[in-house]
């Protein structure tokens, strides 16, 4: 396990040293991690990377050479470096379950810890959760567009470094992909790996048909042939059909073909016709080449005969939206005299955070569809025997009342007093959970373009607290 | 050093096993790595990540648990797994010097190795070089827009995983950034780290001015204050000025302020006026908040009073173009009877590669400006005492003749017969080399939008070889 303790912004350490100097470093603070917008203008976000966050926290330790490096920066007191030498995370971390479907402004992770500890972990917590949540969400969009066809993750060569390839593959599987080409991801996360051959295989042999024969002789049960090295319709598919017939005579079922360039709609339709005429009616036609949820939707709508999708660059980088802007904001502080809610005011109303120590409740209708989420102060309770009325936090006249409903609290402990209480789940289990989560969403929230906005409201108590605090702060600054 | 041996696409391993089965795995092949388009529609690409490529090759080793994992996939013969157990890279790798400015279709890395070895390394080689080259190029664009102001890399929290933060910071420094907030990058690559405090610091104290005083008392020589937590003009800057005056009375020079939201043009102009009036005329005004080369250009053009730029998300992800499409193509093969050039035909003419074992020469005018690059077969020579005429590879009537010129061969050995001959350079040395490289470019190639296209031509011999091979292949496939 890698030690990422120094993977943080320098200002975290300068602030930690400053708090230590002012002797407030042990003050207990509460930070929320949340995001303000779903990726790709979508309707939801799948939270992913929780296991790596847990690993990161468990492995926090300043080694001798780290302390020496910090000392040489001439920014930190010796006493502070001693504090780091004995650093151990002692706080609480709550998060939603990995694979959960979440929405803007919800505290998906809540940290309550001594100030200097909470500060250290901000940057890497965001790095891990932002990226994996982005890719899991993107993958779920691509899978939604593919309407049940298998989607394969092919992006390692274009991923933003080795970790992006690895953890991106993990997140893609959680988001719904059936497998990845990334062998190390397969080994590390126990997920299916897939792949056959490249153009270079075809080029290496004296002719295309020779290369197909060679491949099929080594993998007679896995004959999925790439048919676009020279010419798809005049060479690739006729040669593939010849080899499939030979395989069949030997008692093997061929798998299919892959198209990696050209007009995928036209070529797949022609390919399907040629394969059907040759008696191969049930083969896979895999397509790849810069695919994403938008291109797949177009190809599906135009009747392309593709039933498996290899998705690379545009999935592993979430190319039209390559970051999730998750933030980590101070929302409460306790200097020994009780918890005081905190707020950051901004000219941009969307940048004003929700103060206080909060929780999230999801409201389900009787058929277990998610209807809305409600953010409450931690001490609040909902009596589900009573009707529940919620209101829009800005357009407060927009109200909704639930009568026959159930609720679920979404934040669960990962660490309590520094002790890890998280139970690891396999990636394939998390994938299954995500599938269930997505099934609780009405289709309008999953729409790839212009989805309906899911309701995330504040309890009256929280809304009042926030409104009062804004008034107070605005008074101060005038 | 991490062992990334299994970080590869499954099809590399299935092809390797297939080649082994056909007993052609030891055939010597040549692969070129090149890209077809510069990032962000720009005029050039900075090649970056060579040191990590060298580390990767030096650390290749299949461990027992790797072999066991592969065995359990039921795809590979036992003899092949034995071959992997003793795997060692024994080929030649040439590349351009790290930090070089390069152009589309040039073989920036050339691999000559036994087929199965060359195949294994494709994916991770591309992963490393694509990402770091992308970010180095993006950083150089941002720095170009900043016209000599310092640019600081702030992106870790939005980077695509830990490696993207780390190696992205490395690449950003090579591309021209003055420092990074990423502490681990500072430690690993011996580059400057920078950073002061966040909004949460201001929120933690009972008032903004208290927080500024606290910060300045801990770091009296580093007082750079974030002024937008509550209200920039009514609170942040007046409070900062008060504290700067107090600092001055104590004999310290304040550093400046940082703006992280709002209308940066307006706020920076007002801030400058207020600071000037208070007698602080030479302070830094640092801006951050979703900056990139386009926004910086606009702010510069509108006279914003910003002299230092903190650039995060849009640099570390290269958000408008989050991948460099580097590819790795078979261009020659030697099955024991001499080198045979190889080509891949595509309906898309841009996807047809340049065949043969090649080199690149850069042509400089007498004032050492780069005028054009020429791709030649390795055995060709240029007599610089003679005029040199080059021609456009598609519009062949476009010609240019050089008389008073010098040339430089760009490919240098990293590995010869598997032995590493690469001499590591520090990141700051590479950064300096990149600066020199960029100085050899005419400004029109650096323009941020619509740059002029730099000439990359083929020698007559290479052009003839390619043309003949295309004719031959097209004949085959009809």
PDB file of C-alpha atoms in Angstrom, chain A residues 3-211:
ATOM      1  CA  UNK A   3       1.947   6.018   1.662  1.00  0.00           C
ATOM      2  CA  UNK A   4       0.420   9.223   0.334  1.00  0.00           C
ATOM      3  CA  UNK A   5       0.825  11.304   3.506  1.00  0.00           C
ATOM      4  CA  UNK A   6       2.732  14.107   1.741  1.00  0.00           C
ATOM      5  CA  UNK A   7       0.230  14.100  -1.128  1.00  0.00           C
ATOM      6  CA  UNK A   8      -1.419  17.293   0.033  1.00  0.00           C
ATOM      7  CA  UNK A   9      -1.334  21.001  -0.740  1.00  0.00           C
ATOM      8  CA  UNK A  10       1.398  22.934   0.991  1.00  0.00           C
ATOM      9  CA  UNK A  11      -1.165  25.317   2.469  1.00  0.00           C
ATOM     10  CA  UNK A  12      -2.667  22.491   4.490  1.00  0.00           C
ATOM     11  CA  UNK A  13       0.676  22.099   6.231  1.00  0.00           C
ATOM     12  CA  UNK A  14       1.263  25.831   6.655  1.00  0.00           C
ATOM     13  CA  UNK A  15      -2.230  26.168   8.132  1.00  0.00           C
ATOM     14  CA  UNK A  16      -1.671  23.145  10.397  1.00  0.00           C
ATOM     15  CA  UNK A  17       1.546  24.694  11.655  1.00  0.00           C
ATOM     16  CA  UNK A  18      -0.294  28.001  12.132  1.00  0.00           C
ATOM     17  CA  UNK A  19      -3.085  26.376  14.124  1.00  0.00           C
ATOM     18  CA  UNK A  20      -0.492  24.566  16.209  1.00  0.00           C
ATOM     19  CA  UNK A  21       1.268  27.860  16.842  1.00  0.00           C
ATOM     20  CA  UNK A  22      -2.044  29.398  17.983  1.00  0.00           C
ATOM     21  CA  UNK A  23      -2.799  26.281  20.016  1.00  0.00           C
ATOM     22  CA  UNK A  24      -6.149  25.681  18.328  1.00  0.00           C
ATOM     23  CA  UNK A  25      -4.998  22.634  16.322  1.00  0.00           C
ATOM     24  CA  UNK A  26      -6.853  20.242  18.609  1.00  0.00           C
ATOM     25  CA  UNK A  27     -10.152  22.120  18.269  1.00  0.00           C
ATOM     26  CA  UNK A  28     -12.757  19.780  16.890  1.00  0.00           C
ATOM     27  CA  UNK A  29     -14.094  20.841  13.491  1.00  0.00           C
ATOM     28  CA  UNK A  30     -16.567  19.467  11.025  1.00  0.00           C
ATOM     29  CA  UNK A  31     -15.930  19.497   7.275  1.00  0.00           C
ATOM     30  CA  UNK A  32     -18.385  18.400   4.599  1.00  0.00           C
ATOM     31  CA  UNK A  33     -17.361  17.048   1.247  1.00  0.00           C
ATOM     32  CA  UNK A  34     -19.923  17.827  -1.429  1.00  0.00           C
ATOM     33  CA  UNK A  35     -20.107  18.821  -5.088  1.00  0.00           C
ATOM     34  CA  UNK A  36     -22.163  21.560  -6.681  1.00  0.00           C
ATOM     35  CA  UNK A  37     -22.876  20.047 -10.110  1.00  0.00           C
ATOM     36  CA  UNK A  38     -23.252  16.568 -11.505  1.00  0.00           C
ATOM     37  CA  UNK A  39     -20.739  15.538 -14.199  1.00  0.00           C
ATOM     38  CA  UNK A  40     -21.671  16.092 -17.868  1.00  0.00           C
ATOM     39  CA  UNK A  41     -24.780  18.139 -16.985  1.00  0.00           C
ATOM     40  CA  UNK A  42     -26.264  14.863 -15.848  1.00  0.00           C
ATOM     41  CA  UNK A  43     -28.931  14.181 -13.281  1.00  0.00           C
ATOM     42  CA  UNK A  44     -26.916  12.324 -10.613  1.00  0.00           C
ATOM     43  CA  UNK A  45     -23.455  11.279  -9.433  1.00  0.00           C
ATOM     44  CA  UNK A  46     -22.248   7.868  -8.326  1.00  0.00           C
ATOM     45  CA  UNK A  47     -19.985   8.213  -5.302  1.00  0.00           C
ATOM     46  CA  UNK A  48     -16.903   6.072  -5.763  1.00  0.00           C
ATOM     47  CA  UNK A  49     -13.445   5.700  -4.239  1.00  0.00           C
ATOM     48  CA  UNK A  50     -14.497   5.212  -0.622  1.00  0.00           C
ATOM     49  CA  UNK A  51     -12.300   2.110  -0.240  1.00  0.00           C
ATOM     50  CA  UNK A  52      -9.232   4.038  -1.448  1.00  0.00           C
ATOM     51  CA  UNK A  53     -10.079   6.853   0.962  1.00  0.00           C
ATOM     52  CA  UNK A  54     -10.156   4.342   3.806  1.00  0.00           C
ATOM     53  CA  UNK A  55      -6.814   2.872   2.697  1.00  0.00           C
ATOM     54  CA  UNK A  56      -5.327   6.353   2.492  1.00  0.00           C
ATOM     55  CA  UNK A  57      -6.418   7.253   6.048  1.00  0.00           C
ATOM     56  CA  UNK A  58      -5.213   3.919   7.394  1.00  0.00           C
ATOM     57  CA  UNK A  59      -1.782   4.470   5.858  1.00  0.00           C
ATOM     58  CA  UNK A  60      -1.176   8.031   7.044  1.00  0.00           C
ATOM     59  CA  UNK A  61       2.296   8.275   8.531  1.00  0.00           C
ATOM     60  CA  UNK A  62       5.066  10.823   8.272  1.00  0.00           C
ATOM     61  CA  UNK A  63       8.304   8.963   7.650  1.00  0.00           C
ATOM     62  CA  UNK A  64      11.712  10.286   8.715  1.00  0.00           C
ATOM     63  CA  UNK A  65      12.578  11.444   5.219  1.00  0.00           C
ATOM     64  CA  UNK A  66       9.235  13.264   4.986  1.00  0.00           C
ATOM     65  CA  UNK A  67       9.971  15.153   8.199  1.00  0.00           C
ATOM     66  CA  UNK A  68      13.436  15.991   6.959  1.00  0.00           C
ATOM     67  CA  UNK A  69      12.031  17.283   3.693  1.00  0.00           C
ATOM     68  CA  UNK A  70       9.520  19.456   5.577  1.00  0.00           C
ATOM     69  CA  UNK A  71      12.199  20.747   7.935  1.00  0.00           C
ATOM     70  CA  UNK A  72      14.255  21.888   4.965  1.00  0.00           C
ATOM     71  CA  UNK A  73      11.380  23.996   3.699  1.00  0.00           C
ATOM     72  CA  UNK A  74      12.009  26.328   6.674  1.00  0.00           C
ATOM     73  CA  UNK A  75       8.305  26.888   7.232  1.00  0.00           C
ATOM     74  CA  UNK A  76       7.577  24.713  10.239  1.00  0.00           C
ATOM     75  CA  UNK A  77       8.519  24.739  13.904  1.00  0.00           C
ATOM     76  CA  UNK A  78      10.368  21.779  15.365  1.00  0.00           C
ATOM     77  CA  UNK A  79       7.530  21.176  17.811  1.00  0.00           C
ATOM     78  CA  UNK A  80       5.095  20.977  14.931  1.00  0.00           C
ATOM     79  CA  UNK A  81       7.291  18.445  13.155  1.00  0.00           C
ATOM     80  CA  UNK A  82       7.256  16.384  16.363  1.00  0.00           C
ATOM     81  CA  UNK A  83       3.457  16.487  16.266  1.00  0.00           C
ATOM     82  CA  UNK A  84       3.605  15.143  12.725  1.00  0.00           C
ATOM     83  CA  UNK A  85       6.038  12.406  13.714  1.00  0.00           C
ATOM     84  CA  UNK A  86       3.324  10.991  15.978  1.00  0.00           C
ATOM     85  CA  UNK A  87       0.451  11.792  13.632  1.00  0.00           C
ATOM     86  CA  UNK A  88      -2.509   9.448  13.786  1.00  0.00           C
ATOM     87  CA  UNK A  89      -5.994  10.198  12.590  1.00  0.00           C
ATOM     88  CA  UNK A  90      -8.279  10.157  15.647  1.00  0.00           C
ATOM     89  CA  UNK A  91     -11.524  11.593  14.271  1.00  0.00           C
ATOM     90  CA  UNK A  92     -14.826  10.376  12.846  1.00  0.00           C
ATOM     91  CA  UNK A  93     -15.532  10.023   9.155  1.00  0.00           C
ATOM     92  CA  UNK A  94     -19.011   9.251   7.879  1.00  0.00           C
ATOM     93  CA  UNK A  95     -19.781   8.704   4.210  1.00  0.00           C
ATOM     94  CA  UNK A  96     -22.488   7.426   1.980  1.00  0.00           C
ATOM     95  CA  UNK A  97     -22.033   3.824   0.937  1.00  0.00           C
ATOM     96  CA  UNK A  98     -19.654   3.397  -1.998  1.00  0.00           C
ATOM     97  CA  UNK A  99     -21.656   3.195  -5.212  1.00  0.00           C
ATOM     98  CA  UNK A 100     -24.485   5.397  -3.906  1.00  0.00           C
ATOM     99  CA  UNK A 101     -26.344   7.671  -6.295  1.00  0.00           C
ATOM    100  CA  UNK A 102     -26.064  11.212  -4.943  1.00  0.00           C
ATOM    101  CA  UNK A 103     -26.914  14.794  -5.863  1.00  0.00           C
ATOM    102  CA  UNK A 104     -25.442  18.310  -5.669  1.00  0.00           C
ATOM    103  CA  UNK A 105     -24.893  19.986  -2.289  1.00  0.00           C
ATOM    104  CA  UNK A 106     -25.326  16.832  -0.249  1.00  0.00           C
ATOM    105  CA  UNK A 107     -22.600  16.138   2.335  1.00  0.00           C
ATOM    106  CA  UNK A 108     -21.462  12.819   0.882  1.00  0.00           C
ATOM    107  CA  UNK A 109     -18.561  12.648   3.353  1.00  0.00           C
ATOM    108  CA  UNK A 110     -18.571  14.264   6.809  1.00  0.00           C
ATOM    109  CA  UNK A 111     -15.359  14.618   8.797  1.00  0.00           C
ATOM    110  CA  UNK A 112     -15.283  15.477  12.493  1.00  0.00           C
ATOM    111  CA  UNK A 113     -11.758  15.627  13.775  1.00  0.00           C
ATOM    112  CA  UNK A 114      -9.097  17.778  15.399  1.00  0.00           C
ATOM    113  CA  UNK A 115      -8.529  20.715  13.101  1.00  0.00           C
ATOM    114  CA  UNK A 116      -4.979  19.877  12.021  1.00  0.00           C
ATOM    115  CA  UNK A 117      -5.987  16.327  11.100  1.00  0.00           C
ATOM    116  CA  UNK A 118      -9.048  17.362   9.141  1.00  0.00           C
ATOM    117  CA  UNK A 119      -6.920  19.842   7.238  1.00  0.00           C
ATOM    118  CA  UNK A 120      -4.206  17.385   6.236  1.00  0.00           C
ATOM    119  CA  UNK A 121      -6.570  14.977   4.515  1.00  0.00           C
ATOM    120  CA  UNK A 122      -8.606  17.465   2.472  1.00  0.00           C
ATOM    121  CA  UNK A 123      -6.642  17.398  -0.747  1.00  0.00           C
ATOM    122  CA  UNK A 124      -6.178  13.673  -1.210  1.00  0.00           C
ATOM    123  CA  UNK A 125      -9.730  12.921  -0.044  1.00  0.00           C
ATOM    124  CA  UNK A 126     -10.980  15.217  -2.802  1.00  0.00           C
ATOM    125  CA  UNK A 127      -8.524  13.836  -5.349  1.00  0.00           C
ATOM    126  CA  UNK A 128      -9.647  10.245  -4.755  1.00  0.00           C
ATOM    127  CA  UNK A 129     -13.399  10.824  -4.515  1.00  0.00           C
ATOM    128  CA  UNK A 130     -13.639  13.414  -7.291  1.00  0.00           C
ATOM    129  CA  UNK A 131     -11.928  11.237  -9.882  1.00  0.00           C
ATOM    130  CA  UNK A 132     -13.513   7.871  -9.166  1.00  0.00           C
ATOM    131  CA  UNK A 133     -16.980   9.393  -8.775  1.00  0.00           C
ATOM    132  CA  UNK A 134     -16.522  11.170 -12.095  1.00  0.00           C
ATOM    133  CA  UNK A 135     -15.612   7.985 -13.947  1.00  0.00           C
ATOM    134  CA  UNK A 136     -18.232   5.794 -12.280  1.00  0.00           C
ATOM    135  CA  UNK A 137     -20.858   8.352 -13.248  1.00  0.00           C
ATOM    136  CA  UNK A 138     -19.567   8.609 -16.806  1.00  0.00           C
ATOM    137  CA  UNK A 139     -19.563   4.816 -17.114  1.00  0.00           C
ATOM    138  CA  UNK A 140     -23.140   4.597 -15.903  1.00  0.00           C
ATOM    139  CA  UNK A 141     -24.149   7.126 -18.560  1.00  0.00           C
ATOM    140  CA  UNK A 142     -22.385   5.146 -21.279  1.00  0.00           C
ATOM    141  CA  UNK A 143     -24.027   1.919 -20.089  1.00  0.00           C
ATOM    142  CA  UNK A 144     -27.415   3.629 -19.990  1.00  0.00           C
ATOM    143  CA  UNK A 145     -26.938   4.688 -23.630  1.00  0.00           C
ATOM    144  CA  UNK A 146     -25.937   1.122 -24.570  1.00  0.00           C
ATOM    145  CA  UNK A 147     -29.301  -0.133 -23.289  1.00  0.00           C
ATOM    146  CA  UNK A 148     -28.143  -3.428 -21.847  1.00  0.00           C
ATOM    147  CA  UNK A 149     -25.358  -4.196 -24.351  1.00  0.00           C
ATOM    148  CA  UNK A 150     -22.046  -4.909 -22.718  1.00  0.00           C
ATOM    149  CA  UNK A 151     -19.673  -1.976 -22.382  1.00  0.00           C
ATOM    150  CA  UNK A 152     -15.952  -2.687 -22.102  1.00  0.00           C
ATOM    151  CA  UNK A 153     -13.378  -0.294 -20.626  1.00  0.00           C
ATOM    152  CA  UNK A 154     -10.432   0.128 -23.032  1.00  0.00           C
ATOM    153  CA  UNK A 155      -8.882   3.442 -21.949  1.00  0.00           C
ATOM    154  CA  UNK A 156      -5.583   2.751 -20.170  1.00  0.00           C
ATOM    155  CA  UNK A 157      -3.340   4.164 -22.893  1.00  0.00           C
ATOM    156  CA  UNK A 158      -5.121   7.521 -22.792  1.00  0.00           C
ATOM    157  CA  UNK A 159      -5.752   7.676 -19.059  1.00  0.00           C
ATOM    158  CA  UNK A 160      -4.157  10.516 -17.101  1.00  0.00           C
ATOM    159  CA  UNK A 161      -1.326   8.406 -15.684  1.00  0.00           C
ATOM    160  CA  UNK A 162      -1.161   4.874 -14.217  1.00  0.00           C
ATOM    161  CA  UNK A 163      -3.543   5.518 -11.293  1.00  0.00           C
ATOM    162  CA  UNK A 164      -6.138   7.040 -13.584  1.00  0.00           C
ATOM    163  CA  UNK A 165      -6.002   3.863 -15.665  1.00  0.00           C
ATOM    164  CA  UNK A 166      -6.259   1.633 -12.609  1.00  0.00           C
ATOM    165  CA  UNK A 167      -8.789   3.424 -10.459  1.00  0.00           C
ATOM    166  CA  UNK A 168     -10.619   4.593 -13.547  1.00  0.00           C
ATOM    167  CA  UNK A 169     -11.083   0.949 -14.537  1.00  0.00           C
ATOM    168  CA  UNK A 170     -12.347   0.174 -11.028  1.00  0.00           C
ATOM    169  CA  UNK A 171     -14.814   3.053 -11.169  1.00  0.00           C
ATOM    170  CA  UNK A 172     -15.925   2.121 -14.692  1.00  0.00           C
ATOM    171  CA  UNK A 173     -16.813  -1.384 -13.514  1.00  0.00           C
ATOM    172  CA  UNK A 174     -18.724   0.030 -10.548  1.00  0.00           C
ATOM    173  CA  UNK A 175     -20.565   2.332 -12.957  1.00  0.00           C
ATOM    174  CA  UNK A 176     -21.680  -0.648 -15.018  1.00  0.00           C
ATOM    175  CA  UNK A 177     -18.946  -1.759 -17.437  1.00  0.00           C
ATOM    176  CA  UNK A 178     -18.731  -5.533 -17.908  1.00  0.00           C
ATOM    177  CA  UNK A 179     -14.970  -5.723 -18.008  1.00  0.00           C
ATOM    178  CA  UNK A 180     -11.713  -3.872 -18.550  1.00  0.00           C
ATOM    179  CA  UNK A 181      -8.688  -4.438 -20.764  1.00  0.00           C
ATOM    180  CA  UNK A 182      -6.457  -3.358 -17.871  1.00  0.00           C
ATOM    181  CA  UNK A 183      -4.747  -6.482 -16.514  1.00  0.00           C
ATOM    182  CA  UNK A 184      -3.403  -4.893 -13.325  1.00  0.00           C
ATOM    183  CA  UNK A 185      -6.897  -3.580 -12.539  1.00  0.00           C
ATOM    184  CA  UNK A 186      -8.166  -7.125 -13.073  1.00  0.00           C
ATOM    185  CA  UNK A 187      -5.618  -8.456 -10.616  1.00  0.00           C
ATOM    186  CA  UNK A 188      -5.988  -5.718  -7.986  1.00  0.00           C
ATOM    187  CA  UNK A 189      -9.773  -5.501  -7.974  1.00  0.00           C
ATOM    188  CA  UNK A 190     -10.777  -9.005  -9.034  1.00  0.00           C
ATOM    189  CA  UNK A 191     -12.827  -7.831 -12.008  1.00  0.00           C
ATOM    190  CA  UNK A 192     -13.225  -9.376 -15.484  1.00  0.00           C
ATOM    191  CA  UNK A 193     -10.480  -8.616 -18.022  1.00  0.00           C
ATOM    192  CA  UNK A 194     -11.106  -8.739 -21.756  1.00  0.00           C
ATOM    193  CA  UNK A 195      -9.234  -8.311 -25.021  1.00  0.00           C
ATOM    194  CA  UNK A 196      -8.193 -10.087 -28.195  1.00  0.00           C
ATOM    195  CA  UNK A 197      -5.745  -8.623 -30.728  1.00  0.00           C
ATOM    196  CA  UNK A 198      -4.588  -5.364 -32.296  1.00  0.00           C
ATOM    197  CA  UNK A 199      -3.912  -4.185 -35.844  1.00  0.00           C
ATOM    198  CA  UNK A 200      -0.239  -4.954 -35.300  1.00  0.00           C
ATOM    199  CA  UNK A 201      -1.110  -8.660 -35.045  1.00  0.00           C
ATOM    200  CA  UNK A 202      -2.630  -8.531 -38.524  1.00  0.00           C
ATOM    201  CA  UNK A 203       0.292  -6.534 -39.898  1.00  0.00           C
ATOM    202  CA  UNK A 204       2.848  -8.956 -38.478  1.00  0.00           C
ATOM    203  CA  UNK A 205       1.645 -11.803 -40.701  1.00  0.00           C
ATOM    204  CA  UNK A 206       2.060 -11.897 -44.490  1.00  0.00           C
ATOM    205  CA  UNK A 207      -1.682 -11.606 -45.048  1.00  0.00           C
ATOM    206  CA  UNK A 208      -4.795 -10.820 -43.091  1.00  0.00           C
ATOM    207  CA  UNK A 209      -6.255 -14.297 -43.451  1.00  0.00           C
ATOM    208  CA  UNK A 210      -3.044 -15.850 -42.217  1.00  0.00           C
ATOM    209  CA  UNK A 211      -3.182 -13.630 -39.160  1.00  0.00           C
TER     210      UNK A 211
END
